[in-house]
Amino acid sequence: MTQQPLRGVTSLRFNQDQSCFCCAMETGVRIYNVEPLMEKGHLDHEQVGSMGLVEMLYRSNLLALVGGGSSPKFSEISAVLIWDDAREGKDSKDKLVLEFTFTKAVLAVRMRHDKIVIVLKNRIYVYSFPDNPRKLFEFDTRDNPKGLCDLCPSLEKQLLVFPGHKCGSLQLVDLASTKPGTSSAPFTINAHQSDVACVSLNQPGTVVASASQKGTLIRLFDTQSKEKLVELRRGTDPATLYCINFSHDSSFLCASSDKGTVHIFALKDTRLNRRSALARVGKVGPMIGQYVDSQWSLASFTVPAESACICAFGRNTSKNVNSVIAICVDGTFHKYVFTPDGNCNREAFDVYLDICDDDDF
């Protein structure tokens, strides 16, 4: 997720298991542990210059860096640099172990233990990674200015999802069964009527969630059968969704938007979600019927509306208490706990940018 810098933050990303998040900044890179919140390390401006994007590989020593901001050090926004912090060397260039260069701007990077995915406006590249990288796939896409894409981290499933050629559609590619070098037709899901604005896979890669530019509905599909599983209603007013994330066991889903509200939905037991009061009235017309049938969030909380944020689930503290973490570009950290009956209370608030670690990353 990227936004105009507030406090110098250019983008925020969780790692693959949401135990850490990385922060690309005008002043370099910062890496944080989520629970407990603490800075794990940083790369300062002198080392890497200003940064546009950062992607972590779990909690390993490898980072994917894309320059950006006002004073990038190594290259323009059309290159992905792999930083290996375990490499010895006095000069920061000694830690740059790989470079992927393109003719157009890099909009997103996704990594798993054996592959790296690089997203441009109309093309997605997949490389083997990290040893002796070679290009495995190349996919043309419709205009994808946000660099939308998600990559399943599971060992069992190598699923990649991105916007399809048709407006509002999703393309699913199983990288394990697709032959390298071919552009075999990926599976397509017609998810929305307007352009896709946000997309996310659950941890095992069995469910994909997406929202359109309208941002009122989140639809979930089975990645195997391509059937729609459920439709979740964020609200009635249009909104820009910043982030959709599943809980680790796919029991819940959270979503953040420019309305400044983080919504939490139940997936395992959808009876926990709220329904429209009209649902009890009985038969209604087709337009209102769609509105009545959708499910509303079981809980929600607010963050500063003017500040974009990413959200994810925290570690379960008990069977009936779950938590959601929201990280905002204004430097704030919010943790809320919620119960299945919809109670939601703030448990922690912090300013992560004010937490410093004097050690190098």
mmCIF file of C-alpha atoms in Angstrom:
data_model
loop_
_atom_site.group_PDB
_atom_site.id
_atom_site.type_symbol
_atom_site.label_atom_id
_atom_site.label_comp_id
_atom_site.label_asym_id
_atom_site.label_seq_id
_atom_site.Cartn_x
_atom_site.Cartn_y
_atom_site.Cartn_z
ATOM 1 C CA MET A 1 0.000 0.000 0.000
ATOM 2 C CA THR A 2 1.385 3.399 -1.021
ATOM 3 C CA GLN A 3 0.192 6.920 -0.326
ATOM 4 C CA GLN A 4 1.505 10.472 -0.338
ATOM 5 C CA PRO A 5 4.110 10.621 2.440
ATOM 6 C CA LEU A 6 2.971 11.487 5.938
ATOM 7 C CA ARG A 7 5.931 11.652 8.290
ATOM 8 C CA GLY A 8 7.989 10.444 5.331
ATOM 9 C CA VAL A 9 6.298 7.011 4.997
ATOM 10 C CA THR A 10 5.930 6.062 1.311
ATOM 11 C CA SER A 11 4.575 2.491 1.702
ATOM 12 C CA LEU A 12 3.770 -0.193 4.272
ATOM 13 C CA ARG A 13 3.695 -3.987 3.950
ATOM 14 C CA PHE A 14 3.244 -6.929 6.302
ATOM 15 C CA ASN A 15 5.486 -9.942 5.782
ATOM 16 C CA GLN A 16 3.971 -13.265 4.672
ATOM 17 C CA ASP A 17 2.807 -14.417 8.128
ATOM 18 C CA GLN A 18 1.987 -10.890 9.384
ATOM 19 C CA SER A 19 4.438 -11.171 12.284
ATOM 20 C CA CYS A 20 6.429 -8.163 11.011
ATOM 21 C CA PHE A 21 5.857 -5.103 8.863
ATOM 22 C CA CYS A 22 8.221 -3.042 6.766
ATOM 23 C CA CYS A 23 8.100 0.657 6.195
ATOM 24 C CA ALA A 24 9.561 2.358 3.096
ATOM 25 C CA MET A 25 10.454 5.955 3.872
ATOM 26 C CA GLU A 26 12.053 9.108 2.548
ATOM 27 C CA THR A 27 14.754 8.359 5.116
ATOM 28 C CA GLY A 28 15.318 4.674 4.237
ATOM 29 C CA VAL A 29 13.734 1.475 5.589
ATOM 30 C CA ARG A 30 12.410 0.384 8.945
ATOM 31 C CA ILE A 31 11.437 -3.151 9.972
ATOM 32 C CA TYR A 32 9.162 -3.793 12.943
ATOM 33 C CA ASN A 33 8.020 -6.799 14.924
ATOM 34 C CA VAL A 34 4.230 -6.691 15.424
ATOM 35 C CA GLU A 35 3.722 -8.444 18.777
ATOM 36 C CA PRO A 36 5.314 -7.079 20.839
ATOM 37 C CA LEU A 37 5.757 -3.895 18.794
ATOM 38 C CA MET A 38 9.463 -3.185 18.461
ATOM 39 C CA GLU A 39 11.872 -2.049 15.795
ATOM 40 C CA LYS A 40 13.837 -5.007 14.449
ATOM 41 C CA GLY A 41 16.194 -2.846 12.439
ATOM 42 C CA HIS A 42 16.612 -0.141 9.867
ATOM 43 C CA LEU A 43 18.537 0.874 6.783
ATOM 44 C CA ASP A 44 19.281 4.584 6.924
ATOM 45 C CA HIS A 45 19.301 7.161 4.135
ATOM 46 C CA GLU A 46 23.066 6.965 3.821
ATOM 47 C CA GLN A 47 22.837 3.221 3.107
ATOM 48 C CA VAL A 48 19.878 3.070 0.717
ATOM 49 C CA GLY A 49 18.569 6.581 0.034
ATOM 50 C CA SER A 50 14.826 7.227 -0.109
ATOM 51 C CA MET A 51 12.635 4.186 -0.701
ATOM 52 C CA GLY A 52 9.412 3.624 -2.639
ATOM 53 C CA LEU A 53 8.684 -0.031 -1.801
ATOM 54 C CA VAL A 54 10.041 -2.690 0.564
ATOM 55 C CA GLU A 55 9.058 -6.353 0.720
ATOM 56 C CA MET A 56 10.249 -8.858 3.342
ATOM 57 C CA LEU A 57 10.737 -12.599 2.979
ATOM 58 C CA TYR A 58 9.222 -13.878 6.241
ATOM 59 C CA ARG A 59 11.756 -12.963 8.966
ATOM 60 C CA SER A 60 14.823 -13.710 6.874
ATOM 61 C CA ASN A 61 17.809 -11.528 6.022
ATOM 62 C CA LEU A 62 16.507 -10.860 2.491
ATOM 63 C CA LEU A 63 14.652 -7.668 1.531
ATOM 64 C CA ALA A 64 13.405 -6.523 -1.864
ATOM 65 C CA LEU A 65 13.930 -2.779 -2.300
ATOM 66 C CA VAL A 66 12.551 -0.391 -4.923
ATOM 67 C CA GLY A 67 13.880 3.150 -4.913
ATOM 68 C CA GLY A 68 11.476 6.060 -4.816
ATOM 69 C CA GLY A 69 10.771 9.280 -3.004
ATOM 70 C CA SER A 70 12.859 12.390 -3.471
ATOM 71 C CA SER A 71 16.414 11.025 -3.267
ATOM 72 C CA PRO A 72 16.858 7.352 -4.252
ATOM 73 C CA LYS A 73 20.457 6.204 -3.959
ATOM 74 C CA PHE A 74 20.951 3.206 -6.209
ATOM 75 C CA SER A 75 18.592 3.350 -9.125
ATOM 76 C CA GLU A 76 15.312 4.577 -10.407
ATOM 77 C CA ILE A 77 11.890 3.092 -9.708
ATOM 78 C CA SER A 78 12.325 0.551 -12.543
ATOM 79 C CA ALA A 79 14.631 -1.809 -10.615
ATOM 80 C CA VAL A 80 14.206 -4.282 -7.753
ATOM 81 C CA LEU A 81 17.276 -4.699 -5.553
ATOM 82 C CA ILE A 82 17.717 -7.663 -3.205
ATOM 83 C CA TRP A 83 19.443 -6.704 0.029
ATOM 84 C CA ASP A 84 21.080 -9.492 2.035
ATOM 85 C CA ASP A 85 21.782 -8.256 5.514
ATOM 86 C CA ALA A 86 23.743 -11.389 6.393
ATOM 87 C CA ARG A 87 26.434 -10.477 3.841
ATOM 88 C CA GLU A 88 29.635 -9.079 5.319
ATOM 89 C CA GLY A 89 30.867 -5.796 3.919
ATOM 90 C CA LYS A 90 31.594 -2.233 4.950
ATOM 91 C CA ASP A 91 29.980 -0.671 1.923
ATOM 92 C CA SER A 92 26.205 -0.941 1.530
ATOM 93 C CA LYS A 93 26.681 -2.090 -2.066
ATOM 94 C CA ASP A 94 28.278 -5.281 -0.714
ATOM 95 C CA LYS A 95 24.877 -6.264 0.658
ATOM 96 C CA LEU A 96 23.081 -5.835 -2.674
ATOM 97 C CA VAL A 97 23.178 -9.360 -4.051
ATOM 98 C CA LEU A 98 20.679 -9.255 -6.947
ATOM 99 C CA GLU A 99 19.135 -6.720 -9.276
ATOM 100 C CA PHE A 100 16.111 -7.039 -11.556
ATOM 101 C CA THR A 101 15.928 -4.141 -14.039
ATOM 102 C CA PHE A 102 12.994 -3.146 -16.236
ATOM 103 C CA THR A 103 12.112 -0.395 -18.697
ATOM 104 C CA LYS A 104 9.023 0.682 -16.749
ATOM 105 C CA ALA A 105 8.259 1.461 -13.118
ATOM 106 C CA VAL A 106 7.972 -1.409 -10.621
ATOM 107 C CA LEU A 107 4.648 -1.074 -8.782
ATOM 108 C CA ALA A 108 4.760 -4.085 -6.446
ATOM 109 C CA VAL A 109 6.953 -7.014 -5.388
ATOM 110 C CA ARG A 110 5.814 -10.288 -3.795
ATOM 111 C CA MET A 111 8.073 -13.065 -2.505
ATOM 112 C CA ARG A 112 7.762 -16.644 -1.343
ATOM 113 C CA HIS A 113 10.506 -19.078 -0.351
ATOM 114 C CA ASP A 114 11.149 -20.152 -3.964
ATOM 115 C CA LYS A 115 9.868 -17.311 -6.191
ATOM 116 C CA ILE A 116 9.771 -13.555 -6.614
ATOM 117 C CA VAL A 117 6.960 -11.765 -8.462
ATOM 118 C CA ILE A 118 7.480 -8.276 -9.896
ATOM 119 C CA VAL A 119 4.486 -6.213 -11.023
ATOM 120 C CA LEU A 120 4.568 -3.487 -13.680
ATOM 121 C CA LYS A 121 1.569 -1.532 -14.993
ATOM 122 C CA ASN A 122 0.712 -4.022 -17.774
ATOM 123 C CA ARG A 123 2.931 -7.012 -17.036
ATOM 124 C CA ILE A 124 3.843 -9.417 -14.258
ATOM 125 C CA TYR A 125 7.159 -11.299 -14.135
ATOM 126 C CA VAL A 126 7.832 -14.426 -12.075
ATOM 127 C CA TYR A 127 11.411 -15.545 -11.317
ATOM 128 C CA SER A 128 12.906 -18.469 -9.448
ATOM 129 C CA PHE A 129 14.430 -17.166 -6.224
ATOM 130 C CA PRO A 130 16.805 -16.660 -4.457
ATOM 131 C CA ASP A 131 19.434 -19.011 -5.956
ATOM 132 C CA ASN A 132 20.352 -18.373 -9.616
ATOM 133 C CA PRO A 133 17.161 -16.488 -10.492
ATOM 134 C CA ARG A 134 15.710 -17.158 -13.928
ATOM 135 C CA LYS A 135 12.536 -15.901 -15.501
ATOM 136 C CA LEU A 136 9.798 -18.532 -15.280
ATOM 137 C CA PHE A 137 6.694 -16.640 -16.411
ATOM 138 C CA GLU A 138 5.537 -13.404 -17.934
ATOM 139 C CA PHE A 139 1.863 -12.400 -17.858
ATOM 140 C CA ASP A 140 0.240 -9.478 -19.673
ATOM 141 C CA THR A 141 -2.451 -7.697 -17.665
ATOM 142 C CA ARG A 142 -4.957 -4.915 -18.167
ATOM 143 C CA ASP A 143 -3.849 -1.527 -16.802
ATOM 144 C CA ASN A 144 -2.872 -2.224 -13.191
ATOM 145 C CA PRO A 145 -1.672 1.154 -11.871
ATOM 146 C CA LYS A 146 -1.810 0.014 -8.233
ATOM 147 C CA GLY A 147 0.293 -3.090 -8.941
ATOM 148 C CA LEU A 148 -2.443 -5.358 -7.545
ATOM 149 C CA CYS A 149 -1.317 -8.944 -7.045
ATOM 150 C CA ASP A 150 -1.118 -11.571 -4.331
ATOM 151 C CA LEU A 151 1.043 -14.661 -4.001
ATOM 152 C CA CYS A 152 0.174 -17.629 -1.809
ATOM 153 C CA PRO A 153 3.028 -18.356 0.653
ATOM 154 C CA SER A 154 1.922 -21.964 1.280
ATOM 155 C CA LEU A 155 4.320 -24.818 0.475
ATOM 156 C CA GLU A 156 1.382 -26.822 -0.885
ATOM 157 C CA LYS A 157 -0.042 -24.179 -3.217
ATOM 158 C CA GLN A 158 1.824 -21.824 -5.551
ATOM 159 C CA LEU A 159 -1.119 -19.612 -6.452
ATOM 160 C CA LEU A 160 -0.796 -16.164 -8.017
ATOM 161 C CA VAL A 161 -3.767 -13.803 -8.421
ATOM 162 C CA PHE A 162 -3.960 -10.495 -10.324
ATOM 163 C CA PRO A 163 -6.540 -8.428 -12.262
ATOM 164 C CA GLY A 164 -7.773 -10.152 -15.430
ATOM 165 C CA HIS A 165 -8.040 -8.605 -18.914
ATOM 166 C CA LYS A 166 -11.788 -8.109 -18.535
ATOM 167 C CA CYS A 167 -12.878 -5.240 -16.281
ATOM 168 C CA GLY A 168 -13.613 -6.531 -12.767
ATOM 169 C CA SER A 169 -12.147 -9.993 -13.343
ATOM 170 C CA LEU A 170 -9.424 -11.874 -11.466
ATOM 171 C CA GLN A 171 -6.861 -14.216 -12.988
ATOM 172 C CA LEU A 172 -5.613 -17.177 -10.981
ATOM 173 C CA VAL A 173 -2.445 -18.983 -11.998
ATOM 174 C CA ASP A 174 -1.120 -22.139 -10.354
ATOM 175 C CA LEU A 175 2.623 -21.649 -10.796
ATOM 176 C CA ALA A 176 3.275 -25.294 -9.916
ATOM 177 C CA SER A 177 1.237 -26.730 -12.796
ATOM 178 C CA THR A 178 1.834 -24.010 -15.387
ATOM 179 C CA LYS A 179 4.755 -24.853 -17.622
ATOM 180 C CA PRO A 180 7.591 -22.261 -17.394
ATOM 181 C CA GLY A 181 7.972 -20.195 -20.528
ATOM 182 C CA THR A 182 4.348 -20.707 -21.568
ATOM 183 C CA SER A 183 1.494 -18.281 -21.216
ATOM 184 C CA SER A 184 -1.143 -20.924 -20.593
ATOM 185 C CA ALA A 185 -4.566 -19.397 -20.013
ATOM 186 C CA PRO A 186 -5.055 -18.731 -16.312
ATOM 187 C CA PHE A 187 -8.425 -19.340 -14.685
ATOM 188 C CA THR A 188 -10.642 -16.270 -14.681
ATOM 189 C CA ILE A 189 -13.208 -15.228 -12.083
ATOM 190 C CA ASN A 190 -15.676 -12.477 -12.999
ATOM 191 C CA ALA A 191 -15.687 -10.886 -9.576
ATOM 192 C CA HIS A 192 -16.972 -7.335 -10.089
ATOM 193 C CA GLN A 193 -18.571 -4.997 -12.611
ATOM 194 C CA SER A 194 -16.010 -2.208 -12.115
ATOM 195 C CA ASP A 195 -12.217 -2.442 -11.899
ATOM 196 C CA VAL A 196 -10.674 -4.484 -9.079
ATOM 197 C CA ALA A 197 -9.173 -2.237 -6.388
ATOM 198 C CA CYS A 198 -7.971 -4.740 -3.766
ATOM 199 C CA VAL A 199 -7.225 -8.480 -3.767
ATOM 200 C CA SER A 200 -6.002 -10.974 -1.171
ATOM 201 C CA LEU A 201 -5.481 -14.742 -0.802
ATOM 202 C CA ASN A 202 -5.845 -16.624 2.462
ATOM 203 C CA GLN A 203 -2.750 -18.422 3.829
ATOM 204 C CA PRO A 204 -3.451 -21.857 2.253
ATOM 205 C CA GLY A 205 -4.532 -20.264 -1.060
ATOM 206 C CA THR A 206 -8.010 -21.833 -1.001
ATOM 207 C CA VAL A 207 -9.973 -18.552 -0.941
ATOM 208 C CA VAL A 208 -9.504 -15.226 -2.749
ATOM 209 C CA ALA A 209 -11.152 -11.987 -1.575
ATOM 210 C CA SER A 210 -11.546 -8.887 -3.711
ATOM 211 C CA ALA A 211 -13.192 -5.481 -3.822
ATOM 212 C CA SER A 212 -13.885 -3.169 -6.744
ATOM 213 C CA GLN A 213 -13.207 0.547 -7.112
ATOM 214 C CA LYS A 214 -16.691 1.161 -5.730
ATOM 215 C CA GLY A 215 -15.520 -0.453 -2.494
ATOM 216 C CA THR A 216 -18.932 -1.262 -1.027
ATOM 217 C CA LEU A 217 -18.713 -5.075 -1.311
ATOM 218 C CA ILE A 218 -16.008 -7.666 -0.682
ATOM 219 C CA ARG A 219 -16.548 -10.928 -2.542
ATOM 220 C CA LEU A 220 -14.912 -14.248 -1.645
ATOM 221 C CA PHE A 221 -14.377 -17.076 -4.136
ATOM 222 C CA ASP A 222 -13.176 -20.658 -3.871
ATOM 223 C CA THR A 223 -9.894 -20.780 -5.839
ATOM 224 C CA GLN A 224 -10.522 -24.383 -6.912
ATOM 225 C CA SER A 225 -14.160 -24.311 -8.042
ATOM 226 C CA LYS A 226 -14.178 -20.524 -8.795
ATOM 227 C CA GLU A 227 -17.572 -20.312 -7.097
ATOM 228 C CA LYS A 228 -18.601 -17.320 -5.016
ATOM 229 C CA LEU A 229 -18.634 -18.282 -1.344
ATOM 230 C CA VAL A 230 -19.935 -15.143 0.336
ATOM 231 C CA GLU A 231 -20.531 -11.436 -0.204
ATOM 232 C CA LEU A 232 -19.581 -9.037 2.571
ATOM 233 C CA ARG A 233 -20.825 -5.465 2.729
ATOM 234 C CA ARG A 234 -18.338 -2.835 3.917
ATOM 235 C CA GLY A 235 -20.902 -0.034 3.620
ATOM 236 C CA THR A 236 -23.237 1.756 1.229
ATOM 237 C CA ASP A 237 -21.043 4.767 0.352
ATOM 238 C CA PRO A 238 -18.236 4.246 -2.172
ATOM 239 C CA ALA A 239 -14.771 3.939 -0.603
ATOM 240 C CA THR A 240 -11.204 3.117 -1.596
ATOM 241 C CA LEU A 241 -10.095 -0.117 0.050
ATOM 242 C CA TYR A 242 -6.457 -0.143 1.146
ATOM 243 C CA CYS A 243 -6.115 -3.645 2.501
ATOM 244 C CA ILE A 244 -7.941 -6.975 2.910
ATOM 245 C CA ASN A 245 -6.479 -9.709 5.105
ATOM 246 C CA PHE A 246 -7.551 -13.126 6.393
ATOM 247 C CA SER A 247 -6.930 -14.455 9.901
ATOM 248 C CA HIS A 248 -4.387 -17.278 10.046
ATOM 249 C CA ASP A 249 -7.080 -19.963 10.170
ATOM 250 C CA SER A 250 -9.389 -18.088 7.725
ATOM 251 C CA SER A 251 -12.099 -17.736 10.402
ATOM 252 C CA PHE A 252 -12.204 -13.953 10.000
ATOM 253 C CA LEU A 253 -11.423 -11.235 7.476
ATOM 254 C CA CYS A 254 -10.485 -7.580 8.048
ATOM 255 C CA ALA A 255 -10.533 -4.653 5.619
ATOM 256 C CA SER A 256 -9.443 -1.011 5.788
ATOM 257 C CA SER A 257 -10.536 1.921 3.627
ATOM 258 C CA ASP A 258 -10.258 5.685 3.212
ATOM 259 C CA LYS A 259 -13.336 6.051 5.411
ATOM 260 C CA GLY A 260 -11.016 5.467 8.385
ATOM 261 C CA THR A 261 -12.903 2.343 9.487
ATOM 262 C CA VAL A 262 -11.439 -1.147 9.832
ATOM 263 C CA HIS A 263 -14.189 -3.751 9.410
ATOM 264 C CA ILE A 264 -14.036 -7.311 10.779
ATOM 265 C CA PHE A 265 -16.142 -10.094 9.244
ATOM 266 C CA ALA A 266 -16.728 -13.695 10.333
ATOM 267 C CA LEU A 267 -16.053 -16.317 7.645
ATOM 268 C CA LYS A 268 -16.165 -19.633 9.496
ATOM 269 C CA ASP A 269 -19.454 -18.873 11.213
ATOM 270 C CA THR A 270 -21.131 -16.254 9.027
ATOM 271 C CA ARG A 271 -24.137 -16.147 11.396
ATOM 272 C CA LEU A 272 -21.990 -13.874 13.562
ATOM 273 C CA ASN A 273 -22.097 -11.156 10.888
ATOM 274 C CA ARG A 274 -24.800 -8.513 11.098
ATOM 275 C CA ARG A 275 -27.687 -8.541 8.607
ATOM 276 C CA SER A 276 -29.770 -5.678 7.306
ATOM 277 C CA ALA A 277 -32.930 -5.093 9.368
ATOM 278 C CA LEU A 278 -34.811 -5.478 6.084
ATOM 279 C CA ALA A 279 -33.711 -9.116 5.933
ATOM 280 C CA ARG A 280 -36.459 -9.898 8.448
ATOM 281 C CA VAL A 281 -39.166 -8.227 6.327
ATOM 282 C CA GLY A 282 -39.416 -11.023 3.790
ATOM 283 C CA LYS A 283 -39.585 -10.773 0.020
ATOM 284 C CA VAL A 284 -38.284 -7.556 -1.553
ATOM 285 C CA GLY A 285 -37.424 -6.362 -5.068
ATOM 286 C CA PRO A 286 -34.257 -7.519 -6.872
ATOM 287 C CA MET A 287 -32.202 -4.356 -6.229
ATOM 288 C CA ILE A 288 -33.042 -4.163 -2.542
ATOM 289 C CA GLY A 289 -32.714 -7.942 -2.399
ATOM 290 C CA GLN A 290 -28.996 -7.731 -3.175
ATOM 291 C CA TYR A 291 -28.613 -5.171 -0.413
ATOM 292 C CA VAL A 292 -30.552 -7.245 2.105
ATOM 293 C CA ASP A 293 -28.785 -10.515 1.332
ATOM 294 C CA SER A 294 -25.256 -9.270 1.976
ATOM 295 C CA GLN A 295 -23.616 -9.550 5.354
ATOM 296 C CA TRP A 296 -22.328 -6.612 7.370
ATOM 297 C CA SER A 297 -19.262 -6.637 9.616
ATOM 298 C CA LEU A 298 -19.580 -8.174 13.062
ATOM 299 C CA ALA A 299 -17.235 -5.498 14.502
ATOM 300 C CA SER A 300 -15.362 -2.368 13.438
ATOM 301 C CA PHE A 301 -13.078 0.341 14.776
ATOM 302 C CA THR A 302 -11.795 3.669 13.497
ATOM 303 C CA VAL A 303 -8.353 5.071 12.716
ATOM 304 C CA PRO A 304 -7.520 8.566 11.385
ATOM 305 C CA ALA A 305 -9.496 8.809 8.108
ATOM 306 C CA GLU A 306 -6.885 10.983 6.405
ATOM 307 C CA SER A 307 -4.189 8.358 6.944
ATOM 308 C CA ALA A 308 -4.048 5.183 4.822
ATOM 309 C CA CYS A 309 -3.508 1.969 6.769
ATOM 310 C CA ILE A 310 -2.889 -1.745 6.407
ATOM 311 C CA CYS A 311 -4.566 -4.255 8.718
ATOM 312 C CA ALA A 312 -3.992 -7.856 9.809
ATOM 313 C CA PHE A 313 -4.896 -10.244 12.600
ATOM 314 C CA GLY A 314 -2.798 -10.577 15.733
ATOM 315 C CA ARG A 315 -2.031 -13.732 17.625
ATOM 316 C CA ASN A 316 -5.033 -15.240 19.405
ATOM 317 C CA THR A 317 -4.902 -14.633 23.138
ATOM 318 C CA SER A 318 -7.749 -17.047 23.865
ATOM 319 C CA LYS A 319 -10.410 -19.035 22.051
ATOM 320 C CA ASN A 320 -13.010 -16.269 22.236
ATOM 321 C CA VAL A 321 -10.763 -13.226 21.932
ATOM 322 C CA ASN A 322 -9.126 -12.225 18.661
ATOM 323 C CA SER A 323 -7.220 -9.102 17.710
ATOM 324 C CA VAL A 324 -6.689 -6.900 14.683
ATOM 325 C CA ILE A 325 -3.674 -4.666 14.116
ATOM 326 C CA ALA A 326 -3.842 -1.503 11.994
ATOM 327 C CA ILE A 327 -0.644 0.248 10.883
ATOM 328 C CA CYS A 328 -1.092 3.765 9.494
ATOM 329 C CA VAL A 329 1.173 5.892 7.300
ATOM 330 C CA ASP A 330 0.961 8.682 9.895
ATOM 331 C CA GLY A 331 3.195 6.497 12.089
ATOM 332 C CA THR A 332 0.488 5.149 14.396
ATOM 333 C CA PHE A 333 -0.081 1.541 15.529
ATOM 334 C CA HIS A 334 -3.538 0.401 16.685
ATOM 335 C CA LYS A 335 -4.479 -2.940 18.241
ATOM 336 C CA TYR A 336 -8.113 -3.846 18.907
ATOM 337 C CA VAL A 337 -9.485 -7.026 20.464
ATOM 338 C CA PHE A 338 -12.890 -8.353 19.476
ATOM 339 C CA THR A 339 -15.163 -11.173 20.587
ATOM 340 C CA PRO A 340 -17.543 -13.281 18.443
ATOM 341 C CA ASP A 341 -20.519 -11.283 19.742
ATOM 342 C CA GLY A 342 -19.116 -8.102 18.153
ATOM 343 C CA ASN A 343 -17.535 -6.377 21.154
ATOM 344 C CA CYS A 344 -14.444 -4.467 20.010
ATOM 345 C CA ASN A 345 -12.078 -2.550 22.285
ATOM 346 C CA ARG A 346 -8.714 -0.860 21.892
ATOM 347 C CA GLU A 347 -5.941 -2.753 23.614
ATOM 348 C CA ALA A 348 -2.892 -0.825 22.424
ATOM 349 C CA PHE A 349 -1.914 2.405 20.711
ATOM 350 C CA ASP A 350 1.611 3.477 19.841
ATOM 351 C CA VAL A 351 3.583 5.668 17.467
ATOM 352 C CA TYR A 352 5.867 3.156 15.767
ATOM 353 C CA LEU A 353 7.995 5.845 14.113
ATOM 354 C CA ASP A 354 9.019 7.062 17.576
ATOM 355 C CA ILE A 355 10.275 3.598 18.569
ATOM 356 C CA CYS A 356 13.982 3.459 17.797
ATOM 357 C CA ASP A 357 16.559 0.720 17.728
ATOM 358 C CA ASP A 358 20.137 1.915 17.807
ATOM 359 C CA ASP A 359 21.437 -1.291 16.239
ATOM 360 C CA ASP A 360 21.718 -1.695 12.491
ATOM 361 C CA PHE A 361 19.280 -4.088 10.839
#
